CSV table of C-alpha atoms in Angstrom, one decimal:
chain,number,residue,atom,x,y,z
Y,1,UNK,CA,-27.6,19.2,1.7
Y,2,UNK,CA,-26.0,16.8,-0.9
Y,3,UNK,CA,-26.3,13.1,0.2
Y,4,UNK,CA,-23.4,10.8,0.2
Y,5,UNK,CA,-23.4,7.0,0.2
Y,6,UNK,CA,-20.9,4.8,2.1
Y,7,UNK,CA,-21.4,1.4,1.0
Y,8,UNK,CA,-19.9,-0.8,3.8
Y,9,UNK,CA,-21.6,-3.6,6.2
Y,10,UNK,CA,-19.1,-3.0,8.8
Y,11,UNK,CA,-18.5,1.2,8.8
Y,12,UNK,CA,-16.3,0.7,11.8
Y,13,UNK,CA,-13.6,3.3,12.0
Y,14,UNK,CA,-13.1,3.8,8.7
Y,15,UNK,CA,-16.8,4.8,8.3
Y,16,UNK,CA,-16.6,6.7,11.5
Y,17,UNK,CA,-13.4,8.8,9.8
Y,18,UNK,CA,-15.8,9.3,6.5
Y,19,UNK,CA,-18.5,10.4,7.8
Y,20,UNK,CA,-16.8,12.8,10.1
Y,21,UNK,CA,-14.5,14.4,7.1
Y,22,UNK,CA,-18.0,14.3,5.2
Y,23,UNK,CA,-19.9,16.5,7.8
Y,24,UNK,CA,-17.3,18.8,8.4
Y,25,UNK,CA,-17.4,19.6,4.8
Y,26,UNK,CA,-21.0,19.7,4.7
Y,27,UNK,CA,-22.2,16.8,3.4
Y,28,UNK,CA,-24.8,14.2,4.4
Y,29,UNK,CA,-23.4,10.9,4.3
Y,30,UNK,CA,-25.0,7.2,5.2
Y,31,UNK,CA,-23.9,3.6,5.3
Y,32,UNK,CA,-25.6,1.0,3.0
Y,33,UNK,CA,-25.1,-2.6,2.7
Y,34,UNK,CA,-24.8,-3.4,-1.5
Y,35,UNK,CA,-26.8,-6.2,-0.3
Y,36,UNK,CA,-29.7,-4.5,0.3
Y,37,UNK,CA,-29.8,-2.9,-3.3
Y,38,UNK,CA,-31.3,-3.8,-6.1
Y,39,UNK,CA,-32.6,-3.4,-9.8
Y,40,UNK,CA,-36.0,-2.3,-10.5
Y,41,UNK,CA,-36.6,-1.8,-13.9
Y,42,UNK,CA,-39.5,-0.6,-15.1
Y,43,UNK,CA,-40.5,2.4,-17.6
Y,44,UNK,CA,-40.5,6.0,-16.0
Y,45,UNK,CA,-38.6,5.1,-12.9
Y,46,UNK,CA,-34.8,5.0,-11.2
Y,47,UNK,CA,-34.0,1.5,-12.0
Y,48,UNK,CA,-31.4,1.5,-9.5
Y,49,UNK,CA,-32.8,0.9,-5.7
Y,50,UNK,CA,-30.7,2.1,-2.9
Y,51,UNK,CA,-32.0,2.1,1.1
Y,52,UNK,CA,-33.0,5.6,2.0
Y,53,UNK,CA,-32.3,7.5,-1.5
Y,54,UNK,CA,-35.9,5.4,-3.1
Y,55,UNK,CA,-37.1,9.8,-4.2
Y,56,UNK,CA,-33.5,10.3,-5.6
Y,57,UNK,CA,-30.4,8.8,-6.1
Y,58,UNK,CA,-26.6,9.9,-3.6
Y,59,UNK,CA,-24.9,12.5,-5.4
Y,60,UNK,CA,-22.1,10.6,-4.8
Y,61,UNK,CA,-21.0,7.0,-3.7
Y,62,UNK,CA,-17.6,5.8,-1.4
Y,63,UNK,CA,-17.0,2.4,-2.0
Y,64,UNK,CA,-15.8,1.3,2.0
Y,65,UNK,CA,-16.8,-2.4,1.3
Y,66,UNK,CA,-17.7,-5.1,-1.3
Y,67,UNK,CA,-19.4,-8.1,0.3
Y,68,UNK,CA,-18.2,-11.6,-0.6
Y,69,UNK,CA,-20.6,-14.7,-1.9
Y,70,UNK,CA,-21.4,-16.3,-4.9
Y,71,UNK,CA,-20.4,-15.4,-8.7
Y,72,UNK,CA,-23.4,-14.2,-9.0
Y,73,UNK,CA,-24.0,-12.0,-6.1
Y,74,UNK,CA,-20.7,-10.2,-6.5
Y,75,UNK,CA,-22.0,-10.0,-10.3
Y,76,UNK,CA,-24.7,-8.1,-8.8
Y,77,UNK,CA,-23.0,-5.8,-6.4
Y,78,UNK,CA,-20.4,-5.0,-9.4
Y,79,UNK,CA,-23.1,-3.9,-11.9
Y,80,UNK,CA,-24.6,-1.7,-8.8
Y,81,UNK,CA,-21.5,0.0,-8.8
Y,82,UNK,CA,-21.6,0.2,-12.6
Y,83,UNK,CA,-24.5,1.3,-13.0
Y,84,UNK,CA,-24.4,4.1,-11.0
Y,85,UNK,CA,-21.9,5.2,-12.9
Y,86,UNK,CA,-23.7,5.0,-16.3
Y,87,UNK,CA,-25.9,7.6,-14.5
Y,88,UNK,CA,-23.4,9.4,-13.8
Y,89,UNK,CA,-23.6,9.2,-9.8
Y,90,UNK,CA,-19.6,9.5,-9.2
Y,91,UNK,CA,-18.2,5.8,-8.2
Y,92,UNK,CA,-15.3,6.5,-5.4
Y,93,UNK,CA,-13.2,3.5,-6.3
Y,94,UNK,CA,-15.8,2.6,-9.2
Y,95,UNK,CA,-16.5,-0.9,-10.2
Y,96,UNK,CA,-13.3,-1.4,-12.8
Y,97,UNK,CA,-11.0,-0.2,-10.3
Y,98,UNK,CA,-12.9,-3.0,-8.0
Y,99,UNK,CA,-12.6,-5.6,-10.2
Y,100,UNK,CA,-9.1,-5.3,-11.6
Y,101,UNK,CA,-8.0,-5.0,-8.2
Y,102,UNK,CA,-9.9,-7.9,-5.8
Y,103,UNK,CA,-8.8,-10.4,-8.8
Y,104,UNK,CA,-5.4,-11.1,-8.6
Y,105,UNK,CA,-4.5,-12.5,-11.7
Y,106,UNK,CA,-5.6,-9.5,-13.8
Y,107,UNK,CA,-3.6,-7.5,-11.2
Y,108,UNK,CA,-0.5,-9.4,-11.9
Y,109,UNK,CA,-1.3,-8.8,-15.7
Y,110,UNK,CA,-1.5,-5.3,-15.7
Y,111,UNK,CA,1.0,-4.5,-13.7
Y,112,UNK,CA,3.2,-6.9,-16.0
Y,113,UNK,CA,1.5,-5.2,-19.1
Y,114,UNK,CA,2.8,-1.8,-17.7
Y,115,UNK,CA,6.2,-2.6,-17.3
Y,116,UNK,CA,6.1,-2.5,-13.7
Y,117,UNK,CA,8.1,-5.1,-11.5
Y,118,UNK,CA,6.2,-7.2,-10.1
Y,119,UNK,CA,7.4,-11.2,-9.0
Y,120,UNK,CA,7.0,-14.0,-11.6
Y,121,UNK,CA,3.5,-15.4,-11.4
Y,122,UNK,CA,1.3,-18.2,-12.8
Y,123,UNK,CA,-2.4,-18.0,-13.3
Y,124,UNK,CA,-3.8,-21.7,-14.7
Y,125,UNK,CA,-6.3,-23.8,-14.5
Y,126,UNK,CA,-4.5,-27.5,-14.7
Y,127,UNK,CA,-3.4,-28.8,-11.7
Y,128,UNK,CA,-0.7,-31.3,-13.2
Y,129,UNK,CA,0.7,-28.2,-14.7
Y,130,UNK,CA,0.9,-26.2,-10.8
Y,131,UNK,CA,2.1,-28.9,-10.1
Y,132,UNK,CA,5.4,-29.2,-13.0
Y,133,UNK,CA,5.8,-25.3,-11.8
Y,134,UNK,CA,6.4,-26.1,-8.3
Y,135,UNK,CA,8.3,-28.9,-8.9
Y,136,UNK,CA,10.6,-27.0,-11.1
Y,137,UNK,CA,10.8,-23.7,-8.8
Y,138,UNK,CA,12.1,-26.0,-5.6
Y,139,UNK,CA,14.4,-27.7,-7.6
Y,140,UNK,CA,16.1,-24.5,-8.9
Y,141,UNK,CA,15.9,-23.1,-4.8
Y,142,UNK,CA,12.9,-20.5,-5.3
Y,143,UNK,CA,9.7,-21.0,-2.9
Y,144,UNK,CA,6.2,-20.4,-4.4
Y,145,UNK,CA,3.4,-18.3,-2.5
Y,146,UNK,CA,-0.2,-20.0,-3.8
Y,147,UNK,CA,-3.0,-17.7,-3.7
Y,148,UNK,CA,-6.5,-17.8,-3.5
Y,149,UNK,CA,-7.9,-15.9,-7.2
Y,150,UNK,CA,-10.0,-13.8,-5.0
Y,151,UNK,CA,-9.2,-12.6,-0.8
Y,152,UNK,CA,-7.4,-10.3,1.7
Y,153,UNK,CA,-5.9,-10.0,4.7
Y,154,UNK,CA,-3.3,-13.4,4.3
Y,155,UNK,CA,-6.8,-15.5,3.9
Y,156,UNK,CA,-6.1,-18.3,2.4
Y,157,UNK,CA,-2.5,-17.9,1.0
Y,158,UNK,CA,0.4,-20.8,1.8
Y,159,UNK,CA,4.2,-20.9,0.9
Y,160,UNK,CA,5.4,-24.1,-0.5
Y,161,UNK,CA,9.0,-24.8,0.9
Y,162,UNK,CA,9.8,-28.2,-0.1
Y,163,UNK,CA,8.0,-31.4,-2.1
Y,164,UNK,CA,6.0,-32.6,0.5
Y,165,UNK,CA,3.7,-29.2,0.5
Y,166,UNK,CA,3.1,-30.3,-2.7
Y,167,UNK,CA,0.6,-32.6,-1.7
Y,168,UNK,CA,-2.1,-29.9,-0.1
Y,169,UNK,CA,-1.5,-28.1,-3.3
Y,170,UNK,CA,-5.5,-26.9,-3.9
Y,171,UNK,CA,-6.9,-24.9,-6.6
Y,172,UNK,CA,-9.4,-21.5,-5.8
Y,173,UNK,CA,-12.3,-22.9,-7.1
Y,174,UNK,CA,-10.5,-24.5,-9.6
Y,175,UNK,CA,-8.0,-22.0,-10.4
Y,176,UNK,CA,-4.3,-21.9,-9.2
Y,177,UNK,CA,-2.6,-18.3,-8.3
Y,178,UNK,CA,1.3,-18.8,-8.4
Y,179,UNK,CA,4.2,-16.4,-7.3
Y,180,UNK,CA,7.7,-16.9,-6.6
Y,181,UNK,CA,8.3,-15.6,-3.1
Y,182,UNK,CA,10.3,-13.2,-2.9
Y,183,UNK,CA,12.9,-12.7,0.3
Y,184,UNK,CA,13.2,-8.8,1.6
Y,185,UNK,CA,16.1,-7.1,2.5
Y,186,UNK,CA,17.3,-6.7,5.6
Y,187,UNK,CA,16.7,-8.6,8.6
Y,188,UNK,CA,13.1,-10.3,9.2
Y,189,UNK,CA,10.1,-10.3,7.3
Y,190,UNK,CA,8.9,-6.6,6.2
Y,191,UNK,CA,7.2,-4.6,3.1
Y,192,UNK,CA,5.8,-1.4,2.5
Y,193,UNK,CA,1.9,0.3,2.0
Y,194,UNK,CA,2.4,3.3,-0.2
Y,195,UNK,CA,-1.0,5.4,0.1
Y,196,UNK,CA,-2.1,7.1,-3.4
Y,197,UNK,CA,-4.7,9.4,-4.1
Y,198,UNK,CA,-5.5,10.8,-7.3
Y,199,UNK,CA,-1.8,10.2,-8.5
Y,200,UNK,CA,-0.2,11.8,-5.6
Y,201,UNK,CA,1.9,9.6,-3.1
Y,202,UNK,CA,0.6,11.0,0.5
Y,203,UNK,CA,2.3,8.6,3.2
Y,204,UNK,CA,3.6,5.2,3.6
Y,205,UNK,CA,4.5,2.8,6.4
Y,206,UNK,CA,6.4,-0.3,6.3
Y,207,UNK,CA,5.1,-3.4,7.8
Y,208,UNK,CA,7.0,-5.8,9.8
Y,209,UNK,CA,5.9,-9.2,10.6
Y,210,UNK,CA,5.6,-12.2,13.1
Y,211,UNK,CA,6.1,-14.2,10.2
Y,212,UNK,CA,6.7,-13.8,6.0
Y,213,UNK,CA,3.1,-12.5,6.3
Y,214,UNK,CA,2.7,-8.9,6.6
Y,215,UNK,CA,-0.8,-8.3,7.4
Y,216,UNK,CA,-1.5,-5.7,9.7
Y,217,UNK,CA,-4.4,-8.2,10.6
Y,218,UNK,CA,-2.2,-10.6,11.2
Y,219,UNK,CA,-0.3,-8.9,13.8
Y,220,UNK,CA,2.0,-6.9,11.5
Y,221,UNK,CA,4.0,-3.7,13.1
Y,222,UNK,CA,3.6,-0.6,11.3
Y,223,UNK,CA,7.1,1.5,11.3
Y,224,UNK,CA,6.9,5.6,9.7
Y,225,UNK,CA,9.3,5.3,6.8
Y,226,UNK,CA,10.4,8.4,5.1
Y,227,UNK,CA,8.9,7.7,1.4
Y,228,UNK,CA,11.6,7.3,-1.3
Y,229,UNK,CA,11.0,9.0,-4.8
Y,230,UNK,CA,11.6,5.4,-6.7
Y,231,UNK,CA,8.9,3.8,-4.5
Y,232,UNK,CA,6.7,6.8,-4.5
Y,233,UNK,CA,6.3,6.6,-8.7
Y,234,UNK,CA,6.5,2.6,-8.6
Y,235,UNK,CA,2.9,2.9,-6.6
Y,236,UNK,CA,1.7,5.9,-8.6
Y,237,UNK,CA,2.0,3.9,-11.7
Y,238,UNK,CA,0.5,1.0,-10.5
Y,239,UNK,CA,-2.5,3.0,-9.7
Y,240,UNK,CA,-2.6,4.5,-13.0
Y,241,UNK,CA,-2.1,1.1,-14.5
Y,242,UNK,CA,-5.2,-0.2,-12.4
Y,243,UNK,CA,-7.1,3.1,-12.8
Y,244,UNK,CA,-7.9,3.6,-9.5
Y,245,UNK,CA,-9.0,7.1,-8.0
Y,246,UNK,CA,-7.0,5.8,-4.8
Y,247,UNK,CA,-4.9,2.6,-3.7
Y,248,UNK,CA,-3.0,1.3,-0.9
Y,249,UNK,CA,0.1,-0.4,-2.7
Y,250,UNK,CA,2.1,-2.8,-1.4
Y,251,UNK,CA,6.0,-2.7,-2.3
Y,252,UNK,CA,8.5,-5.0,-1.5
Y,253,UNK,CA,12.2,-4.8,-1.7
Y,254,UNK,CA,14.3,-8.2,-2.4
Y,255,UNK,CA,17.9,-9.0,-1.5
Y,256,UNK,CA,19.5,-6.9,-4.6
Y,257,UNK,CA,17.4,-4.1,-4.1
Y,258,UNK,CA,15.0,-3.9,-6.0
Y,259,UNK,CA,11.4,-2.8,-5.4
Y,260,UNK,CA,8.5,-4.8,-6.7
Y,261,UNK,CA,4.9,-4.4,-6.5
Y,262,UNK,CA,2.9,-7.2,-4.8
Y,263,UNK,CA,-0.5,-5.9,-4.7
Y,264,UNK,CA,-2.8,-3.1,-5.4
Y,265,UNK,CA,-5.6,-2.5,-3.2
Y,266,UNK,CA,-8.7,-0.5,-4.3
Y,267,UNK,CA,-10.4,-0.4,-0.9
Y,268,UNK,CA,-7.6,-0.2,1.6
Y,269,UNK,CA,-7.8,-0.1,4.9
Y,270,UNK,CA,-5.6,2.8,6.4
Y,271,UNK,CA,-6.2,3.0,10.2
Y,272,UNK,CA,-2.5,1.8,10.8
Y,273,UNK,CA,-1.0,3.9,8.3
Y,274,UNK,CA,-2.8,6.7,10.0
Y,275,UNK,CA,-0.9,5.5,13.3
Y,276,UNK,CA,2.1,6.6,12.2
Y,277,UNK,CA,1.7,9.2,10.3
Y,278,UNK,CA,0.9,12.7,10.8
Y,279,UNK,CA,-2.1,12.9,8.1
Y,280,UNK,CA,-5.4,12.4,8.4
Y,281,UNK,CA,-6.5,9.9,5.4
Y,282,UNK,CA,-10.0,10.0,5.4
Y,283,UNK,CA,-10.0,13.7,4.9
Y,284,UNK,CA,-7.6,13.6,2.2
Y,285,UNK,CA,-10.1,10.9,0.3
Y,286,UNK,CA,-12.7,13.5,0.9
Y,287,UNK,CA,-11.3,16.4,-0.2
Y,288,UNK,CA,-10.2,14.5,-3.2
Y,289,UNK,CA,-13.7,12.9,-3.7
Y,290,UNK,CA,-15.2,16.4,-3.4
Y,291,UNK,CA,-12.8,18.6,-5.7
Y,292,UNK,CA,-12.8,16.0,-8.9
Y,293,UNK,CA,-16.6,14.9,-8.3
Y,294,UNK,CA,-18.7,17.5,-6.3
Y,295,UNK,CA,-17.4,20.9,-7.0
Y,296,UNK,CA,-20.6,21.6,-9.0
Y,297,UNK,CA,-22.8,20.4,-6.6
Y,298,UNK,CA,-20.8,22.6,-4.3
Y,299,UNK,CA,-21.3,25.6,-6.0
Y,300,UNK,CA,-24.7,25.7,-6.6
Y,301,UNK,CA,-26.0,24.6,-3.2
Y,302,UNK,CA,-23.7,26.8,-1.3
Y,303,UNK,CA,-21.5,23.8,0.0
Y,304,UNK,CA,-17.4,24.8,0.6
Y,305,UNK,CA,-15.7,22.4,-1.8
């Protein structure tokens, strides 16, 4: 039976919806922590070390979970997932789409790069000169959204109203993520998480929040939307952009209109989306995962692809 890594420390139920769609297809499928893997180099041996596949490497890996820590652990994880792929094990996000996604300052450039609208944004290392950019945004009435370089789920992110929020202006690890805020149409605080999957738009939700965050973790209400074309290719080419086998992409529309893409994420979460929509995601990553990556494997074991 082909073997399928999940790597995630908390499989929860997203793991629980992959593993499921896995078996029903056929395949084998286990959770591993990327901090229990390692390098072992050494001549005439895998030099890769995953728990449970030390005889012979997944036939496949589903990236459910990067773990945070220092430079040089997520160094580590990252040139797991690369090197995996030099192997050619198929990566499901692989490392690049990883990377250019969880750091959001090379998101904001390639989206920019590619011509797609995204909101004005600074990534610098002075503080004096986050500072003059702030400064100058209020005074012309536009608020600022500071970011943390790396995070999720509204961790760490502030909006700077007026001068005095000035003062607990911080750096993320000593580098400041700037972005005019943009106001949404309509009433309230809302956006939308268009669901891609191998350049295909399969569902989307809108998100209403308590607050101008939108988080579903955050106590966000997802709302069924019916998807429009223009947003459907705005997130399409943002996942091409990124590269991405599959994103969740979030769109917001501002006071005139238009739609602009505030984030791309590589490993989205989708158990709201799901909520409200009559689709079931985790089979339609699978099915994907298998037909592009497996269907060899598929054939000659016997396997239905």
């Amino acid at each position: 039976m082909p073997r399928i890594v999940i790597f995630t420390d908390d499989p929860g139920w997203h793991g629980r919806q992959l593993r499921l769609a896995f078996a029903d297809r056929g395949y084998d499928s286990e959770y591993v922590s990327l901090t229990d893997c390692r390098f072992a180099i050494a001549a005439g041996q895998t030099a890769i070390v995953i728990p449970g596949f030390e005889q012979q490497l997944p036939d496949a890996v589903f990236v459910r979970g990067v773990p945070g820590g220092s430079l040089e652990e997520v160094v580590l994880y990252l040139d797991i997932l690369h090197a995996l792929k030099i192997m050619r094990i198929p990566v499901y996000n692989d490392g690049h789409a990883v990377e250019r996604s969880v750091d959001k300052g090379m998101t904001s450039f390639l989206l920019g790069h590619a011509g797609i609208p995204t909101p004005l944004t600074w990534v610098l290392r002075h503080r004096s000169e986050a500072l003059a950019i702030a400064e100058t945004e209020l005074k012309n009435g536009q608020l600022l959204i500071s970011k943390p370089l790396f995070g999720s789920q509204g961790e760490g992110i502030r909006r700077i109203e007026k001068m005095t929020d000035l003062f607990w202006l911080t750096s993320s690890h000593g580098v400041y993520y700037l972005q005019r805020f943009i106001h949404c149409a309509g009433e309230g605080f809302s956006d939308s998480r268009v669901f891609v999957i191998n350049g295909r738009a399969v569902a989307a939700m809108q998100r209403r929040g308590k607050s101008w965050l939108n988080n579903v973790a955050r106590g966000a209400r997802c709302e069924a939307i019916d998807l429009t074309p223009e947003m459907a290719s705005l997130a399409i080419r943002a996942t091409v952009a990124l590269k991405m086998d599959y994103a969740g992409v979030d769109i917001i529309q501002d006071k005139n209109g238009q739609y602009l893409v505030i984030e791309v994420n590589s490993i989205p979460a989708w158990k709201g989306l799901q909520s409200v929509c009559d689709i079931n995601v985790a089979e339609l990553l699978v099915d994907d995962m298998i037909s592009r990556y497996l269907s060899d494997i598929a054939i000659n074991t016997g396997v239905a692809a």
